CSV table of C-alpha atoms in Angstrom, one decimal:
chain,number,residue,atom,x,y,z
A,1427,UNK,CA,-1.4,27.9,-27.7
A,1428,UNK,CA,-2.6,24.3,-27.8
A,1429,UNK,CA,-1.3,22.1,-25.0
A,1430,UNK,CA,-0.6,18.5,-25.9
A,1431,UNK,CA,-1.5,16.8,-22.6
A,1432,UNK,CA,0.1,13.5,-23.4
A,1433,UNK,CA,3.5,15.1,-24.1
A,1434,UNK,CA,3.2,17.1,-20.9
A,1435,UNK,CA,2.4,13.9,-19.0
A,1436,UNK,CA,5.4,12.1,-20.6
A,1437,UNK,CA,7.8,14.9,-19.9
A,1438,UNK,CA,6.8,14.9,-16.3
A,1439,UNK,CA,7.5,11.1,-16.1
A,1440,UNK,CA,10.8,11.8,-17.8
A,1441,UNK,CA,11.8,14.5,-15.3
A,1442,UNK,CA,10.8,12.4,-12.3
A,1443,UNK,CA,7.9,14.8,-11.5
A,1444,UNK,CA,5.2,12.8,-9.7
A,1445,UNK,CA,1.7,12.6,-11.2
A,1446,UNK,CA,-1.0,13.8,-8.9
A,1447,UNK,CA,-4.7,13.0,-8.8
A,1448,UNK,CA,-6.0,15.9,-10.8
A,1449,UNK,CA,-3.2,16.0,-13.4
A,1450,UNK,CA,-4.1,14.8,-16.8
A,1451,UNK,CA,-3.1,11.1,-17.3
A,1452,UNK,CA,-3.7,8.5,-20.1
A,1453,UNK,CA,-6.7,6.4,-19.3
A,1454,UNK,CA,-4.5,3.3,-19.4
A,1455,UNK,CA,-2.2,4.8,-16.8
A,1456,UNK,CA,-5.1,5.4,-14.5
A,1457,UNK,CA,-6.5,1.9,-15.0
A,1458,UNK,CA,-3.1,0.2,-14.5
A,1459,UNK,CA,-2.6,2.1,-11.3
A,1460,UNK,CA,-6.1,1.3,-10.0
A,1461,UNK,CA,-5.5,-2.4,-10.8
A,1462,UNK,CA,-2.1,-2.5,-9.2
A,1463,UNK,CA,-2.9,-0.4,-6.1
A,1464,UNK,CA,-6.2,-2.2,-5.4
A,1465,UNK,CA,-4.6,-5.6,-5.8
A,1466,UNK,CA,-1.8,-4.5,-3.5
A,1467,UNK,CA,-4.5,-3.3,-0.9
A,1468,UNK,CA,-6.4,-6.6,-1.2
A,1469,UNK,CA,-3.2,-8.5,-0.6
A,1470,UNK,CA,-2.7,-6.6,2.7
A,1471,UNK,CA,-6.2,-7.4,3.8
A,1472,UNK,CA,-6.3,-11.1,2.7
A,1473,UNK,CA,-2.7,-11.4,4.1
A,1474,UNK,CA,-4.2,-10.9,7.6
A,1475,UNK,CA,-6.0,-14.3,7.4
A,1476,UNK,CA,-3.1,-16.8,7.5
A,1477,UNK,CA,-1.5,-14.9,10.4
A,1478,UNK,CA,-4.8,-14.2,12.1
A,1479,UNK,CA,-5.2,-18.0,12.4
A,1480,UNK,CA,-2.3,-18.1,14.8
A,1481,UNK,CA,-3.1,-15.2,17.1
A,1482,UNK,CA,-5.0,-17.4,19.5
A,1483,UNK,CA,-2.3,-20.1,19.3
A,1484,UNK,CA,0.8,-18.0,19.7
A,1485,UNK,CA,3.2,-19.7,22.1
A,1486,UNK,CA,3.7,-16.8,24.5
A,1487,UNK,CA,2.0,-13.5,25.4
A,1488,UNK,CA,4.9,-11.6,23.9
A,1489,UNK,CA,4.5,-13.4,20.5
A,1490,UNK,CA,0.7,-12.9,20.6
A,1491,UNK,CA,1.1,-9.1,21.2
A,1492,UNK,CA,3.6,-8.9,18.4
A,1493,UNK,CA,1.5,-10.9,16.0
A,1494,UNK,CA,-1.6,-8.7,16.8
A,1495,UNK,CA,0.4,-5.6,16.1
A,1496,UNK,CA,1.7,-7.0,12.8
A,1497,UNK,CA,-1.8,-8.0,11.7
A,1498,UNK,CA,-3.1,-4.5,12.7
A,1499,UNK,CA,-0.3,-2.9,10.6
A,1500,UNK,CA,-1.5,-4.9,7.6
A,1501,UNK,CA,-5.0,-3.6,8.0
A,1502,UNK,CA,-3.5,-0.1,8.1
A,1503,UNK,CA,-1.5,-0.8,5.0
A,1504,UNK,CA,-4.6,-1.9,3.2
A,1505,UNK,CA,-6.3,1.3,4.2
A,1506,UNK,CA,-3.4,3.5,3.0
A,1507,UNK,CA,-3.5,1.8,-0.4
A,1508,UNK,CA,-7.3,1.8,-0.8
A,1509,UNK,CA,-7.2,5.6,-0.1
A,1510,UNK,CA,-4.5,6.0,-2.8
A,1511,UNK,CA,-6.6,4.0,-5.3
A,1512,UNK,CA,-9.7,6.1,-4.5
A,1513,UNK,CA,-7.9,9.3,-5.7
A,1514,UNK,CA,-8.1,7.6,-9.2
A,1515,UNK,CA,-11.9,7.7,-9.0
A,1516,UNK,CA,-12.8,4.2,-8.0
A,1517,UNK,CA,-14.9,4.0,-4.8
A,1518,UNK,CA,-14.0,1.8,-1.8
A,1519,UNK,CA,-17.3,-0.1,-2.2
A,1520,UNK,CA,-16.4,-1.0,-5.8
A,1521,UNK,CA,-13.0,-2.3,-4.7
A,1522,UNK,CA,-14.6,-4.3,-1.9
A,1523,UNK,CA,-17.1,-5.8,-4.3
A,1524,UNK,CA,-14.3,-6.7,-6.7
A,1525,UNK,CA,-12.5,-8.5,-3.9
A,1526,UNK,CA,-15.5,-10.3,-2.6
A,1527,UNK,CA,-16.7,-11.5,-5.9
A,1528,UNK,CA,-13.3,-12.8,-6.9
A,1529,UNK,CA,-13.0,-10.3,-9.8
A,1530,UNK,CA,-10.0,-8.7,-8.3
A,1531,UNK,CA,-6.8,-10.6,-7.6
A,1532,UNK,CA,-4.6,-10.5,-4.5
A,1533,UNK,CA,-1.1,-12.0,-4.0
A,1534,UNK,CA,-1.3,-15.7,-4.6
A,1535,UNK,CA,0.9,-16.4,-1.6
A,1536,UNK,CA,-2.0,-16.0,0.7
A,1537,UNK,CA,-3.8,-18.9,-0.8
A,1538,UNK,CA,-1.3,-21.2,1.0
A,1539,UNK,CA,-2.2,-22.5,4.5
A,1540,UNK,CA,-0.2,-21.6,7.6
A,1541,UNK,CA,0.2,-25.0,9.2
A,1542,UNK,CA,2.5,-24.5,12.1
A,1543,UNK,CA,3.9,-21.7,14.4
A,1544,UNK,CA,7.1,-21.7,12.3
A,1545,UNK,CA,5.0,-20.5,9.4
A,1546,UNK,CA,4.6,-17.2,11.2
A,1547,UNK,CA,8.4,-17.0,11.1
A,1548,UNK,CA,8.7,-18.0,7.4
A,1549,UNK,CA,5.9,-15.6,6.3
A,1550,UNK,CA,7.7,-12.7,8.1
A,1551,UNK,CA,11.1,-13.5,6.7
A,1552,UNK,CA,10.3,-14.7,3.2
A,1553,UNK,CA,6.9,-13.4,2.3
A,1554,UNK,CA,7.3,-10.0,3.9
A,1555,UNK,CA,10.9,-10.0,2.7
A,1556,UNK,CA,9.8,-10.4,-0.9
A,1557,UNK,CA,7.1,-7.8,-0.4
A,1558,UNK,CA,9.5,-5.3,1.0
A,1559,UNK,CA,11.8,-5.5,-2.1
A,1560,UNK,CA,8.8,-4.7,-4.2
A,1561,UNK,CA,7.6,-1.9,-1.9
A,1562,UNK,CA,11.0,-0.2,-1.6
A,1563,UNK,CA,11.0,0.0,-5.4
A,1564,UNK,CA,7.5,1.4,-5.4
A,1565,UNK,CA,8.5,4.3,-3.1
A,1566,UNK,CA,9.8,5.8,-6.3
A,1567,UNK,CA,6.7,5.0,-8.4
A,1568,UNK,CA,5.4,7.8,-10.6
A,1569,UNK,CA,1.9,8.2,-9.1
A,1570,UNK,CA,2.2,10.5,-6.1
A,1571,UNK,CA,-0.4,9.1,-3.7
A,1572,UNK,CA,0.9,5.5,-4.3
A,1573,UNK,CA,4.5,6.5,-3.7
A,1574,UNK,CA,3.5,8.3,-0.5
A,1575,UNK,CA,1.5,5.3,0.8
A,1576,UNK,CA,4.5,3.1,0.0
A,1577,UNK,CA,6.9,5.3,2.0
A,1578,UNK,CA,4.7,5.0,5.1
A,1579,UNK,CA,4.3,1.2,4.6
A,1580,UNK,CA,8.1,0.6,4.2
A,1581,UNK,CA,8.8,2.4,7.4
A,1582,UNK,CA,6.6,0.0,9.3
A,1583,UNK,CA,7.3,-3.2,7.3
A,1584,UNK,CA,10.9,-3.9,8.4
A,1585,UNK,CA,9.6,-4.8,11.9
A,1586,UNK,CA,7.5,-7.5,10.1
A,1587,UNK,CA,10.5,-9.1,8.5
A,1588,UNK,CA,12.7,-8.9,11.5
A,1589,UNK,CA,10.2,-10.4,13.9
A,1590,UNK,CA,9.7,-13.3,11.4
A,1591,UNK,CA,13.4,-14.0,11.1
A,1592,UNK,CA,13.7,-13.9,14.9
A,1593,UNK,CA,10.9,-16.5,15.3
A,1594,UNK,CA,12.9,-18.8,13.0
A,1595,UNK,CA,16.2,-18.0,14.7
A,1596,UNK,CA,14.7,-19.0,18.1
A,1597,UNK,CA,13.3,-22.2,16.6
A,1598,UNK,CA,16.6,-23.0,14.8
A,1599,UNK,CA,18.4,-23.0,18.2
A,1600,UNK,CA,15.7,-25.1,19.9
A,1601,UNK,CA,14.9,-28.8,20.2
A,1602,UNK,CA,15.2,-31.3,17.4
A,1603,UNK,CA,11.5,-31.0,16.8
A,1604,UNK,CA,11.6,-27.2,16.7
A,1605,UNK,CA,14.5,-27.3,14.2
A,1606,UNK,CA,12.5,-29.7,12.0
A,1607,UNK,CA,9.5,-27.4,12.2
A,1608,UNK,CA,11.7,-24.4,11.2
A,1609,UNK,CA,13.1,-26.3,8.1
A,1610,UNK,CA,9.7,-27.6,7.1
A,1611,UNK,CA,8.2,-24.1,7.1
A,1612,UNK,CA,11.1,-22.7,5.0
A,1613,UNK,CA,10.6,-25.6,2.6
A,1614,UNK,CA,7.0,-24.9,2.1
A,1615,UNK,CA,7.2,-21.1,1.7
A,1616,UNK,CA,10.4,-20.8,-0.3
A,1617,UNK,CA,9.0,-21.5,-3.8
A,1618,UNK,CA,5.7,-19.6,-3.4
A,1619,UNK,CA,7.7,-16.7,-2.2
A,1620,UNK,CA,9.8,-16.7,-5.4
A,1621,UNK,CA,6.5,-16.7,-7.4
A,1622,UNK,CA,5.4,-13.6,-5.6
A,1623,UNK,CA,7.4,-11.5,-8.0
A,1624,UNK,CA,5.2,-12.6,-10.8
A,1625,UNK,CA,5.8,-14.2,-14.2
A,1626,UNK,CA,9.3,-14.0,-15.8
A,1627,UNK,CA,9.9,-10.8,-17.8
A,1628,UNK,CA,9.3,-12.5,-21.1
A,1629,UNK,CA,5.9,-13.7,-20.0
A,1630,UNK,CA,4.7,-10.7,-18.1
A,1631,UNK,CA,2.0,-8.8,-19.9
A,1632,UNK,CA,1.9,-5.6,-17.9
A,1633,UNK,CA,5.6,-5.1,-17.3
A,1634,UNK,CA,6.7,-3.2,-20.4
A,1635,UNK,CA,4.3,-0.3,-20.3
A,1636,UNK,CA,4.6,-0.1,-16.5
A,1637,UNK,CA,8.3,0.3,-16.7
A,1638,UNK,CA,7.9,3.1,-19.4
A,1639,UNK,CA,5.5,5.0,-17.2
A,1640,UNK,CA,7.7,4.3,-14.1
A,1641,UNK,CA,4.9,2.7,-12.2
A,1642,UNK,CA,7.4,-0.2,-11.8
A,1643,UNK,CA,11.1,0.6,-11.6
A,1644,UNK,CA,12.5,-2.9,-11.7
A,1645,UNK,CA,11.4,-6.0,-13.6
A,1646,UNK,CA,10.0,-9.1,-11.9
A,1647,UNK,CA,13.2,-11.1,-12.6
A,1648,UNK,CA,15.5,-8.3,-11.3
A,1649,UNK,CA,13.6,-8.3,-8.0
A,1650,UNK,CA,13.5,-12.1,-7.8
A,1651,UNK,CA,17.2,-12.3,-8.2
A,1652,UNK,CA,17.8,-9.6,-5.6
A,1653,UNK,CA,15.6,-11.7,-3.2
A,1654,UNK,CA,17.5,-15.0,-3.9
A,1655,UNK,CA,20.9,-13.4,-3.4
A,1656,UNK,CA,19.7,-12.0,0.0
A,1657,UNK,CA,18.1,-15.2,1.3
A,1658,UNK,CA,21.1,-17.3,0.5
A,1659,UNK,CA,23.1,-15.2,2.9
A,1660,UNK,CA,20.5,-15.0,5.6
A,1661,UNK,CA,19.7,-18.8,5.7
A,1662,UNK,CA,23.3,-19.4,6.8
A,1663,UNK,CA,22.5,-17.5,10.1
A,1664,UNK,CA,19.7,-20.0,10.6
A,1665,UNK,CA,21.8,-23.0,9.9
A,1666,UNK,CA,19.0,-24.2,7.7
A,1667,UNK,CA,18.8,-24.9,3.9
A,1668,UNK,CA,16.8,-23.6,1.0
A,1669,UNK,CA,14.9,-26.4,-0.8
A,1670,UNK,CA,16.7,-25.9,-4.2
A,1671,UNK,CA,19.5,-28.3,-5.3
A,1672,UNK,CA,20.3,-25.9,-8.2
A,1673,UNK,CA,21.2,-22.9,-6.0
A,1674,UNK,CA,24.8,-22.0,-7.0
A,1675,UNK,CA,27.0,-18.9,-7.1
A,1676,UNK,CA,27.5,-17.8,-10.7
A,1677,UNK,CA,30.8,-16.0,-10.9
A,1678,UNK,CA,30.1,-14.6,-14.3
A,1679,UNK,CA,26.7,-13.0,-13.4
A,1680,UNK,CA,27.8,-12.2,-9.9
A,1681,UNK,CA,24.4,-13.7,-8.8
A,1682,UNK,CA,23.1,-17.0,-7.5
A,1683,UNK,CA,21.6,-19.3,-10.1
A,1684,UNK,CA,18.4,-21.0,-8.9
A,1685,UNK,CA,16.2,-23.9,-10.1
A,1686,UNK,CA,13.2,-23.7,-12.3
A,1687,UNK,CA,10.0,-22.3,-10.8
A,1688,UNK,CA,6.8,-24.4,-11.2
A,1689,UNK,CA,4.8,-21.9,-13.2
A,1690,UNK,CA,1.9,-24.4,-13.6
A,1691,UNK,CA,1.4,-24.3,-9.9
A,1692,UNK,CA,1.6,-20.5,-10.0
A,1693,UNK,CA,-1.1,-20.2,-12.7
A,1694,UNK,CA,-3.3,-22.8,-11.0
A,1695,UNK,CA,-3.3,-20.7,-7.8
A,1696,UNK,CA,-3.9,-17.5,-9.7
A,1697,UNK,CA,-6.9,-19.1,-11.4
A,1698,UNK,CA,-8.4,-20.0,-8.1
A,1699,UNK,CA,-7.3,-23.5,-7.6
A,1700,UNK,CA,-4.8,-23.0,-4.8
A,1701,UNK,CA,-5.1,-24.8,-1.4
A,1702,UNK,CA,-7.0,-21.9,0.3
A,1703,UNK,CA,-8.6,-19.7,-2.4
A,1704,UNK,CA,-12.1,-20.6,-1.5
A,1705,UNK,CA,-11.5,-20.4,2.2
A,1706,UNK,CA,-10.0,-16.9,1.9
A,1707,UNK,CA,-12.9,-15.5,-0.2
A,1708,UNK,CA,-15.4,-17.1,2.1
A,1709,UNK,CA,-13.8,-15.6,5.2
A,1710,UNK,CA,-13.8,-12.1,3.6
A,1711,UNK,CA,-17.4,-12.5,2.5
A,1712,UNK,CA,-18.5,-13.6,5.9
A,1713,UNK,CA,-16.7,-10.7,7.6
A,1714,UNK,CA,-18.4,-8.3,5.2
A,1715,UNK,CA,-21.8,-9.7,5.7
A,1716,UNK,CA,-21.5,-10.2,9.5
A,1717,UNK,CA,-20.4,-6.6,9.7
A,1718,UNK,CA,-23.3,-5.1,7.8
A,1719,UNK,CA,-25.3,-4.3,10.9
A,1720,UNK,CA,-22.4,-2.4,12.4
A,1721,UNK,CA,-22.0,-0.2,9.3
A,1722,UNK,CA,-25.7,0.4,9.2
A,1723,UNK,CA,-25.8,1.3,12.9
A,1724,UNK,CA,-22.9,3.7,12.5
A,1725,UNK,CA,-24.7,5.5,9.7
A,1726,UNK,CA,-28.0,5.6,11.6
A,1727,UNK,CA,-26.2,6.9,14.7
A,1728,UNK,CA,-24.4,9.7,12.7
A,1729,UNK,CA,-27.7,10.7,11.2
A,1730,UNK,CA,-29.5,10.8,14.5
A,1731,UNK,CA,-26.7,13.0,16.0
A,1732,UNK,CA,-26.8,15.3,13.1
A,1733,UNK,CA,-30.6,15.8,13.4
A,1734,UNK,CA,-30.3,16.5,17.1
A,1735,UNK,CA,-27.7,19.2,16.4
A,1736,UNK,CA,-29.9,20.8,13.8
A,1737,UNK,CA,-32.8,20.9,16.3
A,1738,UNK,CA,-30.5,22.5,18.9
A,1739,UNK,CA,-29.4,25.2,16.4
A,1740,UNK,CA,-33.0,25.9,15.4
B,1123,UNK,CA,-31.4,5.0,2.8
B,1124,UNK,CA,-29.5,8.2,3.1
B,1125,UNK,CA,-27.6,9.5,0.1
B,1126,UNK,CA,-24.0,10.3,0.6
B,1127,UNK,CA,-22.3,12.3,-2.1
B,1128,UNK,CA,-18.8,11.1,-2.8
B,1129,UNK,CA,-15.9,13.5,-3.1
B,1130,UNK,CA,-12.3,12.9,-3.7
B,1131,UNK,CA,-9.3,14.6,-2.3
B,1132,UNK,CA,-8.1,17.3,-4.6
B,1133,UNK,CA,-11.5,17.8,-6.2
B,1134,UNK,CA,-12.6,21.3,-6.8
B,1135,UNK,CA,-15.5,21.2,-4.5
B,1136,UNK,CA,-18.2,23.6,-5.4
B,1137,UNK,CA,-16.7,24.5,-8.8
B,1138,UNK,CA,-17.6,21.2,-10.2
B,1139,UNK,CA,-19.7,19.9,-7.4
B,1140,UNK,CA,-17.3,17.1,-6.7
B,1141,UNK,CA,-17.4,13.7,-8.3
B,1142,UNK,CA,-20.5,11.9,-7.2
B,1143,UNK,CA,-20.4,8.2,-7.5
B,1144,UNK,CA,-23.8,6.5,-7.8
B,1145,UNK,CA,-22.3,3.1,-7.0
B,1146,UNK,CA,-21.7,3.8,-3.3
B,1147,UNK,CA,-24.7,5.2,-1.7
B,1148,UNK,CA,-24.0,3.4,1.6
B,1149,UNK,CA,-20.4,4.2,1.9
B,1150,UNK,CA,-19.2,6.3,4.8
B,1151,UNK,CA,-18.0,9.8,3.9
B,1152,UNK,CA,-14.4,10.4,3.1
B,1153,UNK,CA,-12.2,12.4,5.5
B,1154,UNK,CA,-8.8,14.0,5.1
B,1155,UNK,CA,-6.4,13.5,8.1
B,1156,UNK,CA,-3.8,16.0,9.3
B,1157,UNK,CA,-1.4,15.1,12.0
B,1158,UNK,CA,0.9,17.3,14.2
B,1159,UNK,CA,3.9,15.2,14.8
B,1160,UNK,CA,5.1,17.2,17.8
B,1161,UNK,CA,4.3,20.4,19.7
B,1162,UNK,CA,5.4,23.4,17.7
B,1163,UNK,CA,5.1,21.9,14.2
B,1164,UNK,CA,2.3,22.4,11.7
B,1165,UNK,CA,-0.4,19.8,11.1
B,1166,UNK,CA,0.5,17.9,7.9
B,1167,UNK,CA,-1.7,16.0,5.6
B,1168,UNK,CA,-1.1,12.3,6.0
B,1169,UNK,CA,-3.9,10.6,4.1
B,1170,UNK,CA,-7.6,9.9,4.2
B,1171,UNK,CA,-10.1,7.4,5.6
B,1172,UNK,CA,-13.9,6.7,5.7
B,1173,UNK,CA,-15.9,7.2,8.8
B,1174,UNK,CA,-19.6,7.7,9.6
B,1175,UNK,CA,-19.0,10.8,11.9
B,1176,UNK,CA,-16.3,13.0,13.5
B,1177,UNK,CA,-15.7,10.7,16.5
B,1178,UNK,CA,-15.2,7.7,14.3
B,1179,UNK,CA,-13.0,9.7,12.0
B,1180,UNK,CA,-10.7,10.8,14.9
B,1181,UNK,CA,-10.5,7.3,16.4
B,1182,UNK,CA,-9.8,5.7,13.0
B,1183,UNK,CA,-7.2,8.3,12.3
B,1184,UNK,CA,-5.5,7.4,15.6
B,1185,UNK,CA,-5.5,3.7,14.7
B,1186,UNK,CA,-4.5,4.1,11.1
B,1187,UNK,CA,-2.0,7.0,11.2
B,1188,UNK,CA,-0.5,7.1,14.8
B,1189,UNK,CA,0.2,3.5,15.7
B,1190,UNK,CA,3.8,4.5,16.5
B,1191,UNK,CA,3.4,7.7,18.3
B,1192,UNK,CA,3.6,9.8,15.1
B,1193,UNK,CA,1.3,12.5,16.4
B,1194,UNK,CA,0.3,14.6,19.3
B,1195,UNK,CA,-2.8,16.2,17.6
B,1196,UNK,CA,-5.2,15.1,14.9
B,1197,UNK,CA,-7.4,17.2,12.6
B,1198,UNK,CA,-10.0,15.5,10.4
B,1199,UNK,CA,-11.9,17.4,7.7
B,1200,UNK,CA,-14.6,15.9,5.5
B,1201,UNK,CA,-13.0,15.7,2.0
B,1202,UNK,CA,-15.9,17.6,0.4
B,1203,UNK,CA,-15.0,20.7,2.3
B,1204,UNK,CA,-11.5,20.9,0.7
B,1205,UNK,CA,-11.2,23.3,-2.2
B,1206,UNK,CA,-8.2,22.9,-4.3
B,1207,UNK,CA,-6.6,25.0,-7.1
B,1208,UNK,CA,-6.9,23.5,-10.6
B,1209,UNK,CA,-3.6,22.1,-11.9
B,1210,UNK,CA,-4.6,23.0,-15.5
B,1211,UNK,CA,-4.6,26.7,-14.5
B,1212,UNK,CA,-1.3,26.5,-12.7
B,1213,UNK,CA,0.6,28.6,-15.2
B,1214,UNK,CA,-1.7,31.6,-15.0
B,1215,UNK,CA,-2.2,31.2,-11.3
B,1216,UNK,CA,1.5,31.4,-10.4
B,1217,UNK,CA,2.5,33.7,-13.3
B,1218,UNK,CA,2.4,36.9,-11.1
B,1219,UNK,CA,5.4,35.6,-9.0
B,1220,UNK,CA,7.5,34.5,-11.9
B,1221,UNK,CA,9.1,37.9,-12.8
B,1222,UNK,CA,9.7,39.3,-9.3
B,1223,UNK,CA,13.1,38.0,-8.5
B,1224,UNK,CA,13.7,41.1,-6.4
B,1225,UNK,CA,11.6,39.3,-3.7
B,1226,UNK,CA,14.6,37.1,-3.1
B,1227,UNK,CA,17.5,38.2,-0.9
B,1228,UNK,CA,20.1,37.0,-3.4
B,1229,UNK,CA,18.9,39.7,-5.9
B,1230,UNK,CA,20.9,42.3,-4.0
B,1231,UNK,CA,24.6,42.6,-4.5
B,1232,UNK,CA,26.2,44.0,-1.3
B,1233,UNK,CA,29.9,44.5,-0.5
B,1234,UNK,CA,31.4,41.7,1.7
B,1235,UNK,CA,32.1,44.2,4.5
B,1236,UNK,CA,28.4,44.3,5.3
B,1237,UNK,CA,28.9,40.8,6.7
B,1238,UNK,CA,26.0,38.4,7.2
B,1239,UNK,CA,22.7,40.1,6.4
């Protein structure tokens, strides 16, 4: 009996059976997953930079320890995701090279600078908050290793958002200057956070097929709306405002309407012209090059140990 | 430069010789990580990582997979040593157990008086 692999694959997707590394899959499905998972991994890794900048300047030892733990989590999340991508037959070195040469993209949000301590709060609340909505959805993605990585990441991620909100909460109850700093950070991070969900559904090139293959389970616009509805409630606790005059409850839709997103800015940053694109890539290249001797030494040491053991056995 | 052959989790190992990737001759080998979450439970596969040797693999596994006290014991195995069944042969591989429903306790109808058995 001849098996039609494509039908078998589609029937698995249909029945919510996860696709595993050695299962047959369409080449496009493999490529899409490699692209999405590696971009996701790169985002975790580059995402360490804006926060890393504040580790030495955190206002207290407690905040410093928390920030360190969060940045370490992000390194871990990057590793979970790189491992998931590697099951699709792309090597870690290839992915690293794609990141360092600028061939691969990462979330554009990390091309914005972190100017004040309040940015650590706004990044946690808004940027991680937006990421979590996407990641919760991806716990149900159809590719098994990706879904499992996401489950682990989601478990750890809620601390990130909560610590960010708490930073803002403390500032919002502080001096006049601290309140102003809090509002300023929210103003600067709000719109880029909305852009994190990607182009609107009518403009998004990858969405359709990804929905059919259940790589994505919700559209960009659905997730963005969910985020806006959530933030509108939470900002009240901070006694701050969101920088959008068009934010209004829509009784008919049962959602908040919001103002137009500046897509020109979005595409400029994607194309490499954001405030920090060059700085981020330079930092990653420097880290990779400066670390070369460590990688070489580790390999040499492992080799030497192996040889010694062989001599002992003989 | 030493040549590291690259294998992927779930490869068939010796059957196909693994997948070798020529592009990554300097990459650290890949390891699979298994964690025992608490005394009395099995070690469970949690993911993989790259490391130059066993000591680095265990230390990295601690940093990557047990940052929140998720484990009391770690196993690491170089991925190339894992041999997996072939999903394309799943049907014939598991066929022998398909028609043996008498292996399940519910196959036997016993009177209620027997009680819990």
